[in-house]
Coordinates of C-alpha atoms in Angstrom, one line a residue:
M213 CA 0.0 0.0 0.0
R214 CA 1.3 3.4 -0.9
T215 CA 1.6 6.2 1.7
S216 CA 0.5 9.7 1.0
L217 CA -0.9 12.5 3.3
V218 CA -3.2 9.9 4.8
T219 CA -2.8 6.1 4.6
G220 CA -4.9 4.3 2.0
A221 CA -5.8 4.5 -1.7
G222 CA -8.7 5.2 -3.9
L223 CA -9.4 7.4 -6.9
V224 CA -11.7 8.5 -9.7
L225 CA -13.7 10.6 -12.3
L226 CA -12.8 13.5 -14.4
A227 CA -13.8 16.9 -13.1
A228 CA -17.1 18.4 -14.4
G229 CA -17.0 20.4 -17.6
P230 CA -18.7 20.8 -21.0
A231 CA -18.6 17.7 -23.1
F232 CA -17.9 19.6 -26.3
A233 CA -14.9 21.9 -26.8
D234 CA -15.5 25.5 -27.6
D235 CA -16.3 25.8 -31.3
R236 CA -16.8 29.5 -31.5
P237 CA -15.2 30.8 -34.7
T238 CA -12.1 32.9 -34.6
P239 CA -12.8 36.0 -36.8
T240 CA -11.7 35.4 -40.3
T241 CA -11.1 39.1 -41.0
G242 CA -8.4 41.4 -39.8
A243 CA -5.2 39.8 -38.6
E244 CA -6.5 36.3 -38.8
Y245 CA -4.8 33.9 -41.3
N246 CA -7.3 32.9 -43.9
R247 CA -6.6 29.2 -44.4
T248 CA -8.3 27.2 -47.1
M249 CA -10.8 24.4 -46.5
A250 CA -8.1 21.7 -46.9
E251 CA -5.8 23.5 -44.4
T252 CA -8.3 23.8 -41.6
D253 CA -8.8 21.0 -39.0
V254 CA -12.3 19.5 -39.3
A255 CA -13.2 20.2 -35.7
D256 CA -12.2 23.9 -36.0
R257 CA -13.7 24.5 -39.4
R258 CA -16.2 27.3 -39.7
Q259 CA -19.4 26.4 -41.5
E260 CA -21.5 29.5 -42.3
Q261 CA -24.8 27.6 -41.9
Y262 CA -23.9 26.1 -38.5
S263 CA -21.3 28.3 -36.8
P264 CA -22.5 31.1 -34.5
D265 CA -22.2 34.7 -35.7
G266 CA -21.9 36.3 -32.3
V267 CA -22.9 39.8 -31.4
R268 CA -20.8 42.6 -32.8
I269 CA -20.0 45.6 -30.7
A270 CA -17.6 48.0 -32.5
D271 CA -14.5 45.9 -33.2
F272 CA -15.4 43.1 -30.9
L273 CA -17.4 39.9 -31.3
I274 CA -19.3 38.4 -28.3
F275 CA -20.2 34.7 -28.2
P276 CA -22.5 33.5 -25.4
K277 CA -23.0 29.8 -24.9
A278 CA -24.7 27.3 -22.6
E279 CA -24.5 23.5 -22.5
L280 CA -26.4 20.9 -20.6
D281 CA -24.9 17.4 -20.2
E282 CA -26.3 14.2 -18.8
Q283 CA -23.5 11.8 -17.9
L284 CA -23.9 8.2 -16.8
S285 CA -20.8 6.6 -15.1
D286 CA -20.4 3.1 -13.7
N287 CA -17.5 4.1 -11.4
I288 CA -17.7 7.8 -10.3
Y289 CA -14.9 7.2 -7.7
A290 CA -12.5 5.5 -10.1
A291 CA -12.2 2.8 -7.4
A292 CA -10.9 -0.7 -7.5
N293 CA -13.4 -2.1 -5.0
R294 CA -15.9 0.7 -4.1
R295 CA -17.5 0.9 -7.5
R296 CA -20.5 3.2 -7.6
G297 CA -22.5 4.4 -10.6
D298 CA -24.4 7.6 -10.8
L299 CA -26.1 10.1 -13.2
T300 CA -24.6 13.6 -13.3
T301 CA -26.2 16.7 -14.6
T302 CA -23.8 19.4 -15.6
L303 CA -24.7 23.0 -16.7
S304 CA -21.9 25.0 -18.4
P305 CA -22.6 28.6 -19.3
S306 CA -19.8 30.6 -20.9
I307 CA -19.0 33.8 -22.8
V308 CA -16.1 34.7 -25.1
I309 CA -15.2 38.2 -26.3
K310 CA -12.8 38.4 -29.3
S311 CA -11.4 41.4 -31.1
D312 CA -11.6 41.9 -34.8
F313 CA -8.8 44.4 -35.3
A314 CA -6.7 44.9 -38.4
Q315 CA -3.7 44.3 -36.2
H316 CA -3.2 42.9 -32.7
E317 CA -5.7 40.6 -30.8
I318 CA -7.5 40.6 -27.5
S319 CA -9.6 37.8 -26.1
L320 CA -11.6 37.5 -22.9
S321 CA -13.5 34.5 -21.7
A322 CA -15.5 33.4 -18.6
S323 CA -17.0 30.0 -18.0
S324 CA -18.5 27.9 -15.2
D325 CA -19.5 24.3 -14.7
F326 CA -22.1 23.2 -12.1
A327 CA -22.2 19.4 -11.7
F328 CA -25.0 17.7 -9.7
F329 CA -24.9 14.0 -8.9
K330 CA -28.3 12.3 -8.5
R331 CA -27.4 10.0 -5.7
Y332 CA -23.9 10.8 -4.4
T333 CA -24.4 14.5 -3.8
D334 CA -21.1 14.9 -1.9
E335 CA -19.5 14.7 -5.3
D336 CA -21.3 17.9 -6.5
T337 CA -18.8 20.5 -7.8
Q338 CA -18.6 24.0 -9.1
H339 CA -15.9 25.2 -11.5
Y340 CA -15.1 28.8 -12.6
N341 CA -12.6 30.0 -15.1
V342 CA -11.7 33.5 -16.3
T343 CA -9.0 34.0 -19.0
A344 CA -7.6 37.1 -20.7
S345 CA -5.1 36.9 -23.6
G346 CA -3.7 39.1 -26.2
K347 CA -1.3 39.3 -29.1
L348 CA 0.8 42.4 -30.1
D349 CA 2.0 42.6 -33.7
V350 CA 5.3 44.4 -33.2
T351 CA 6.3 44.0 -36.8
R352 CA 5.3 41.8 -39.7
D353 CA 7.8 39.2 -38.5
A354 CA 7.5 39.6 -34.7
Q355 CA 4.7 39.1 -32.2
L356 CA 4.3 39.2 -28.4
T357 CA 1.7 37.2 -26.6
M358 CA 0.4 37.3 -23.1
S359 CA -2.3 35.6 -21.0
A360 CA -3.7 35.4 -17.5
T361 CA -6.0 32.7 -16.1
Y362 CA -7.8 32.2 -12.8
D363 CA -9.3 28.7 -12.5
D364 CA -11.3 27.6 -9.4
G365 CA -12.3 24.0 -9.6
S366 CA -11.6 20.5 -8.1
E367 CA -9.2 17.7 -8.7
P368 CA -10.5 14.8 -10.7
R369 CA -11.1 11.6 -8.7
S370 CA -9.2 9.8 -11.4
S371 CA -6.0 11.8 -10.6
P372 CA -2.9 9.7 -10.2
D373 CA -2.6 11.2 -6.6
P374 CA -4.7 9.2 -4.1
N375 CA -7.9 11.2 -3.1
L376 CA -9.6 9.7 0.0
G377 CA -11.7 12.8 0.9
R378 CA -15.4 12.8 1.3
H379 CA -15.5 15.5 -1.3
P380 CA -13.3 16.2 -4.4
T381 CA -10.2 18.2 -3.5
P382 CA -10.6 21.9 -4.3
V383 CA -7.9 23.4 -6.5
I384 CA -7.3 27.1 -7.4
N385 CA -4.9 27.6 -10.4
K386 CA -3.6 31.1 -11.2
T387 CA -1.3 31.4 -14.2
V388 CA 0.2 34.3 -16.1
S389 CA 2.4 33.8 -19.2
V390 CA 4.2 35.8 -21.9
G391 CA 5.7 34.7 -25.2
G392 CA 7.5 36.0 -28.2
D393 CA 7.8 34.9 -31.8
Y394 CA 10.2 36.2 -34.4
H395 CA 10.1 34.7 -37.9
P396 CA 12.2 36.6 -40.5
A397 CA 12.8 34.6 -43.7
R398 CA 14.2 31.2 -42.8
V399 CA 15.0 31.9 -39.2
W400 CA 12.3 31.3 -36.5
L401 CA 12.9 32.3 -32.9
K402 CA 10.4 31.6 -30.0
G403 CA 10.4 32.1 -26.3
D404 CA 7.9 31.8 -23.4
A405 CA 7.8 32.1 -19.7
S406 CA 5.0 31.5 -17.1
F407 CA 4.3 31.7 -13.4
Q408 CA 1.7 29.3 -11.9
R409 CA 0.3 29.3 -8.4
L410 CA -1.5 26.1 -7.2
D411 CA -3.6 26.1 -4.0
F412 CA -5.2 22.9 -2.7
G413 CA -8.0 22.8 -0.1
D414 CA -8.0 20.4 2.9
V415 CA -10.7 17.7 2.8
G416 CA -12.2 15.6 5.6
T417 CA -12.5 11.8 5.4
D418 CA -15.2 9.3 6.5
T419 CA -13.0 8.5 9.6
G420 CA -13.0 12.2 10.7
A421 CA -9.4 12.8 9.8
V422 CA -8.4 15.7 7.6
I423 CA -6.2 15.4 4.5
A424 CA -3.6 18.2 4.6
N425 CA -3.8 19.1 1.0
H426 CA -2.4 22.6 1.8
L427 CA 1.0 20.9 2.0
R428 CA 0.8 20.6 -1.8
N429 CA 0.5 24.4 -2.3
R430 CA 3.3 25.6 -4.6
D431 CA 4.6 28.1 -7.1
I432 CA 5.9 26.9 -10.5
V433 CA 8.1 29.1 -12.8
Q434 CA 9.0 27.7 -16.2
G435 CA 10.0 28.8 -19.6
G436 CA 12.0 28.1 -22.7
V437 CA 13.6 29.3 -25.9
R438 CA 13.6 27.7 -29.3
A439 CA 15.8 28.5 -32.3
A440 CA 14.7 27.0 -35.7
Y441 CA 16.1 27.2 -39.2
E442 CA 14.3 26.2 -42.5
I443 CA 16.6 23.6 -43.9
V444 CA 14.3 22.9 -46.8
P445 CA 11.0 24.6 -47.7
N446 CA 8.4 24.0 -44.9
Y447 CA 10.8 21.9 -42.7
F448 CA 12.4 23.7 -39.8
A449 CA 15.1 22.0 -37.7
F450 CA 15.1 23.4 -34.1
V451 CA 16.9 23.2 -30.8
E452 CA 15.1 24.1 -27.6
V453 CA 16.0 24.5 -24.0
R454 CA 13.4 24.6 -21.2
A455 CA 13.7 25.1 -17.4
N456 CA 11.4 25.0 -14.4
N457 CA 11.6 25.8 -10.7
R458 CA 9.0 24.4 -8.2
V459 CA 8.8 25.9 -4.7
Y460 CA 6.4 24.5 -2.0
D461 CA 5.0 26.6 0.8
Q462 CA 5.8 23.9 3.4
P463 CA 7.6 20.5 3.7
N464 CA 5.5 17.4 3.2
A465 CA 3.8 15.3 5.9
I466 CA 7.1 13.8 7.0
G467 CA 9.0 17.1 7.0
V468 CA 10.8 16.7 3.7
N469 CA 11.4 19.7 1.4
R470 CA 9.9 18.9 -2.1
N471 CA 11.4 22.0 -3.9
S472 CA 13.0 21.1 -7.2
H473 CA 14.3 22.6 -10.4
G474 CA 14.7 21.0 -13.8
W475 CA 16.1 21.3 -17.3
E476 CA 15.1 19.9 -20.7
E477 CA 17.1 20.0 -23.9
R478 CA 15.3 19.2 -27.2
A479 CA 16.1 18.8 -30.8
G480 CA 13.5 18.3 -33.5
T481 CA 11.7 19.4 -36.6
D482 CA 8.7 21.7 -37.2
L483 CA 6.6 20.7 -40.2
E484 CA 4.5 23.2 -42.2
L485 CA 3.2 21.2 -45.2
T486 CA 0.4 23.3 -46.5
G487 CA -2.9 21.5 -46.5
K488 CA -1.7 18.1 -45.2
L489 CA 0.7 17.9 -42.3
H490 CA 1.8 20.4 -39.7
G491 CA 3.2 20.4 -36.1
D492 CA 6.4 19.4 -34.5
I493 CA 8.2 16.3 -33.2
Y494 CA 11.3 16.2 -31.0
A495 CA 13.5 14.1 -28.7
G496 CA 16.0 15.1 -26.0
Y497 CA 17.0 14.7 -22.4
L498 CA 15.4 15.9 -19.1
T499 CA 16.5 16.2 -15.5
Q500 CA 14.7 17.2 -12.3
D501 CA 16.9 17.8 -9.2
F502 CA 15.4 17.9 -5.7
R503 CA 16.7 20.1 -2.9
S504 CA 16.3 17.4 -0.3
S505 CA 18.8 14.5 -0.3
T506 CA 15.9 12.2 0.5
Y507 CA 14.9 12.2 -3.2
K508 CA 17.3 11.3 -6.0
E509 CA 17.6 13.2 -9.2
V510 CA 15.2 12.1 -11.9
S511 CA 16.6 12.0 -15.5
G512 CA 15.9 10.3 -18.8
L513 CA 14.8 10.5 -22.4
S514 CA 12.6 13.4 -23.3
M515 CA 10.2 13.2 -26.3
G516 CA 7.2 14.8 -27.7
A517 CA 5.0 15.2 -30.8
D518 CA 2.1 17.5 -31.7
L519 CA 1.1 16.6 -35.3
V520 CA -2.0 17.3 -37.3
W521 CA -2.6 15.4 -40.6
N522 CA -5.4 16.2 -43.0
P523 CA -5.4 13.2 -45.4
T524 CA -8.6 14.6 -47.1
A525 CA -10.6 17.8 -46.7
L526 CA -13.1 15.9 -44.6
T527 CA -10.7 14.1 -42.2
T528 CA -8.3 15.2 -39.5
V529 CA -5.9 13.0 -37.6
K530 CA -3.9 14.3 -34.6
L531 CA -1.1 12.7 -32.6
L532 CA 0.0 14.0 -29.2
V533 CA 3.0 12.6 -27.3
Q534 CA 4.5 14.0 -24.2
R535 CA 6.9 13.0 -21.4
T536 CA 7.2 15.1 -18.2
V537 CA 8.2 14.9 -14.6
E538 CA 5.1 15.4 -12.4
D539 CA 4.9 16.1 -8.6
T540 CA 3.1 13.6 -6.4
V541 CA 1.7 13.3 -2.8
D542 CA 3.3 10.0 -2.3
I543 CA 5.9 10.7 0.4
R544 CA 8.1 7.8 -0.6
A545 CA 8.4 9.0 -4.2
S546 CA 10.1 12.2 -5.4
S547 CA 7.8 12.4 -8.4
Y548 CA 6.6 10.3 -11.3
L549 CA 7.7 10.2 -14.9
S550 CA 4.6 10.5 -17.1
T551 CA 4.6 9.4 -20.7
Q552 CA 1.4 10.1 -22.6
T553 CA 0.4 9.2 -26.1
H554 CA -3.0 10.0 -27.7
L555 CA -4.4 9.6 -31.2
F556 CA -7.5 11.5 -32.4
A557 CA -9.5 11.3 -35.6
D558 CA -12.3 13.6 -36.7
H559 CA -14.4 13.0 -39.9
E560 CA -17.0 15.3 -41.4
L561 CA -19.9 13.1 -42.5
R562 CA -21.9 16.2 -43.4
R563 CA -21.3 19.8 -42.8
N564 CA -23.3 19.6 -39.6
I565 CA -22.3 16.1 -38.5
I566 CA -18.8 15.2 -37.2
V567 CA -17.9 11.8 -35.9
S568 CA -14.7 11.5 -33.8
V569 CA -12.8 8.6 -32.3
D570 CA -9.7 8.6 -30.0
G571 CA -7.5 6.4 -28.0
G572 CA -4.6 6.8 -25.6
Y573 CA -2.0 5.1 -23.5
G574 CA 0.0 6.5 -20.6
R575 CA 2.6 5.2 -18.2
N576 CA 3.3 6.7 -14.8
A577 CA 6.6 5.6 -13.3
Y578 CA 7.0 6.7 -9.7
Q579 CA 10.5 7.6 -8.8
G580 CA 11.6 6.0 -5.4
D581 CA 8.9 3.5 -4.5
G582 CA 8.8 1.3 -7.6
V583 CA 5.1 1.9 -8.3
H584 CA 4.0 1.9 -12.0
Q585 CA 0.7 2.7 -13.6
N586 CA -0.5 1.9 -17.1
V587 CA -3.4 4.1 -18.2
Y588 CA -5.7 3.4 -21.2
D589 CA -8.6 5.3 -22.6
G590 CA -10.7 5.4 -25.8
G591 CA -14.0 6.3 -27.1
F592 CA -16.1 8.1 -29.8
K593 CA -18.1 11.3 -30.2
L594 CA -21.0 12.1 -32.5
A595 CA -21.7 15.9 -32.9
Y596 CA -24.8 17.2 -34.6
K597 CA -25.5 20.8 -35.3
F598 CA -29.1 21.7 -35.8
N599 CA -28.4 25.3 -37.0
K600 CA -26.2 28.3 -35.9
M601 CA -27.7 28.3 -32.5
A602 CA -28.2 24.7 -31.3
Y603 CA -26.2 21.5 -31.3
S604 CA -26.2 18.2 -29.6
G605 CA -23.9 15.3 -29.2
L606 CA -23.4 11.8 -27.9
I607 CA -20.1 10.6 -26.3
Y608 CA -18.9 7.3 -25.0
H609 CA -15.5 6.9 -23.3
Y610 CA -13.7 4.0 -21.5
Y611 CA -11.0 4.6 -18.9
Q612 CA -8.7 2.0 -17.3
R613 CA -5.7 2.2 -15.0
D614 CA -3.6 -0.8 -14.1
S615 CA -1.2 -0.4 -11.2
T616 CA 1.3 -2.4 -9.2
V617 CA -0.8 -1.3 -6.2
D618 CA -4.0 -3.2 -6.5
T619 CA -6.2 -0.6 -4.8
E620 CA -5.2 1.9 -7.5
T621 CA -6.4 -0.2 -10.4
Y622 CA -9.8 0.7 -11.9
H623 CA -11.9 0.9 -15.0
E624 CA -14.9 3.1 -15.9
N625 CA -17.5 3.4 -18.7
R626 CA -18.9 6.8 -19.3
M627 CA -21.8 7.9 -21.6
I628 CA -22.7 11.6 -22.1
L629 CA -25.6 13.2 -23.9
A630 CA -25.2 16.9 -24.5
L631 CA -27.4 19.8 -25.7
G632 CA -26.0 23.2 -26.3
L633 CA -27.3 26.7 -27.3
Q634 CA -25.0 29.4 -28.6
Y635 CA -25.3 32.7 -30.4

């Protein structure tokens, strides 16, 4: 049995949220790049008959939206033994405001999710998000970006970290970031930096004990620079260096300082094949060094991919690969090395009907206690747009985690019926 802030194990369920990603169109006038039909991903494609127009006020477009989801799960706690099924009703109102300037961009968004469980009402959650972002066109070849996000929600029951509380763990995430992009001729320079503050709320248990989640509160500063060169048309070779620094407010439950800093060096290629394939792929090396001698340095192969392929004008295939060092509440482990691979496919049956399938595999290797987790998921989605203002959808998804700790193994089937209104 693994040991965390309290003794035991048990996990579960993704946090509440709208079943369908935001499909509000980005303005196609002004500074936006007017890509052709074949160059646009199926899920992001604007269809004049079925995409919302928004409300124009001066040089801004406002897109209000509300979605109602009915979700049926056969394992809301993502538990190995305490399997419980329930029906969840989620209401998700939101609003997005986007600029339509000839130059520069501004975007503001606010959203919330209210999840109500029919039987296990202790699982009810509320989630709020406010985000502001912008882009400054310094010159034709140079842009600066910035964003700020406040997110007040709860940790998914299916989190790799054991969650034994009577209620989902509250989490507040505050993030600010800046970035720069300079792309003259065949040279392409990029840079970014961010500051993230994470605050976790303490939660009571069925035994009366309190889980000291506040010991997980921390600041994370990270950033990186990339230099790329176009070796042949539409193929950019690049090198990239990234760094992070993680500072906790307090030591963990046994008094060990979890502060750490890390580096990652990457080399790869950025593909920009018009109409067919775009994205990047890389390999490299990463390290994470911990201040306390209790935890050994974590190091290993770094790799990643973010590729989008449009084999036809009606089909989009996406591949995402990522390897990162993640913090954990397990007091015997310094962290876990997370390797995630996911494949998505979207196909446009008709302009208002899109069918999607996806599948993924992940591996979490805990550093220090020998625990390993293999995570699988897959499913399908059918999206139907009635007109510009109304849409619906049906989603099925399967989740499974196999662990060397028996109590952390689980599987879940989830079915969602969604109905949305937008303008």
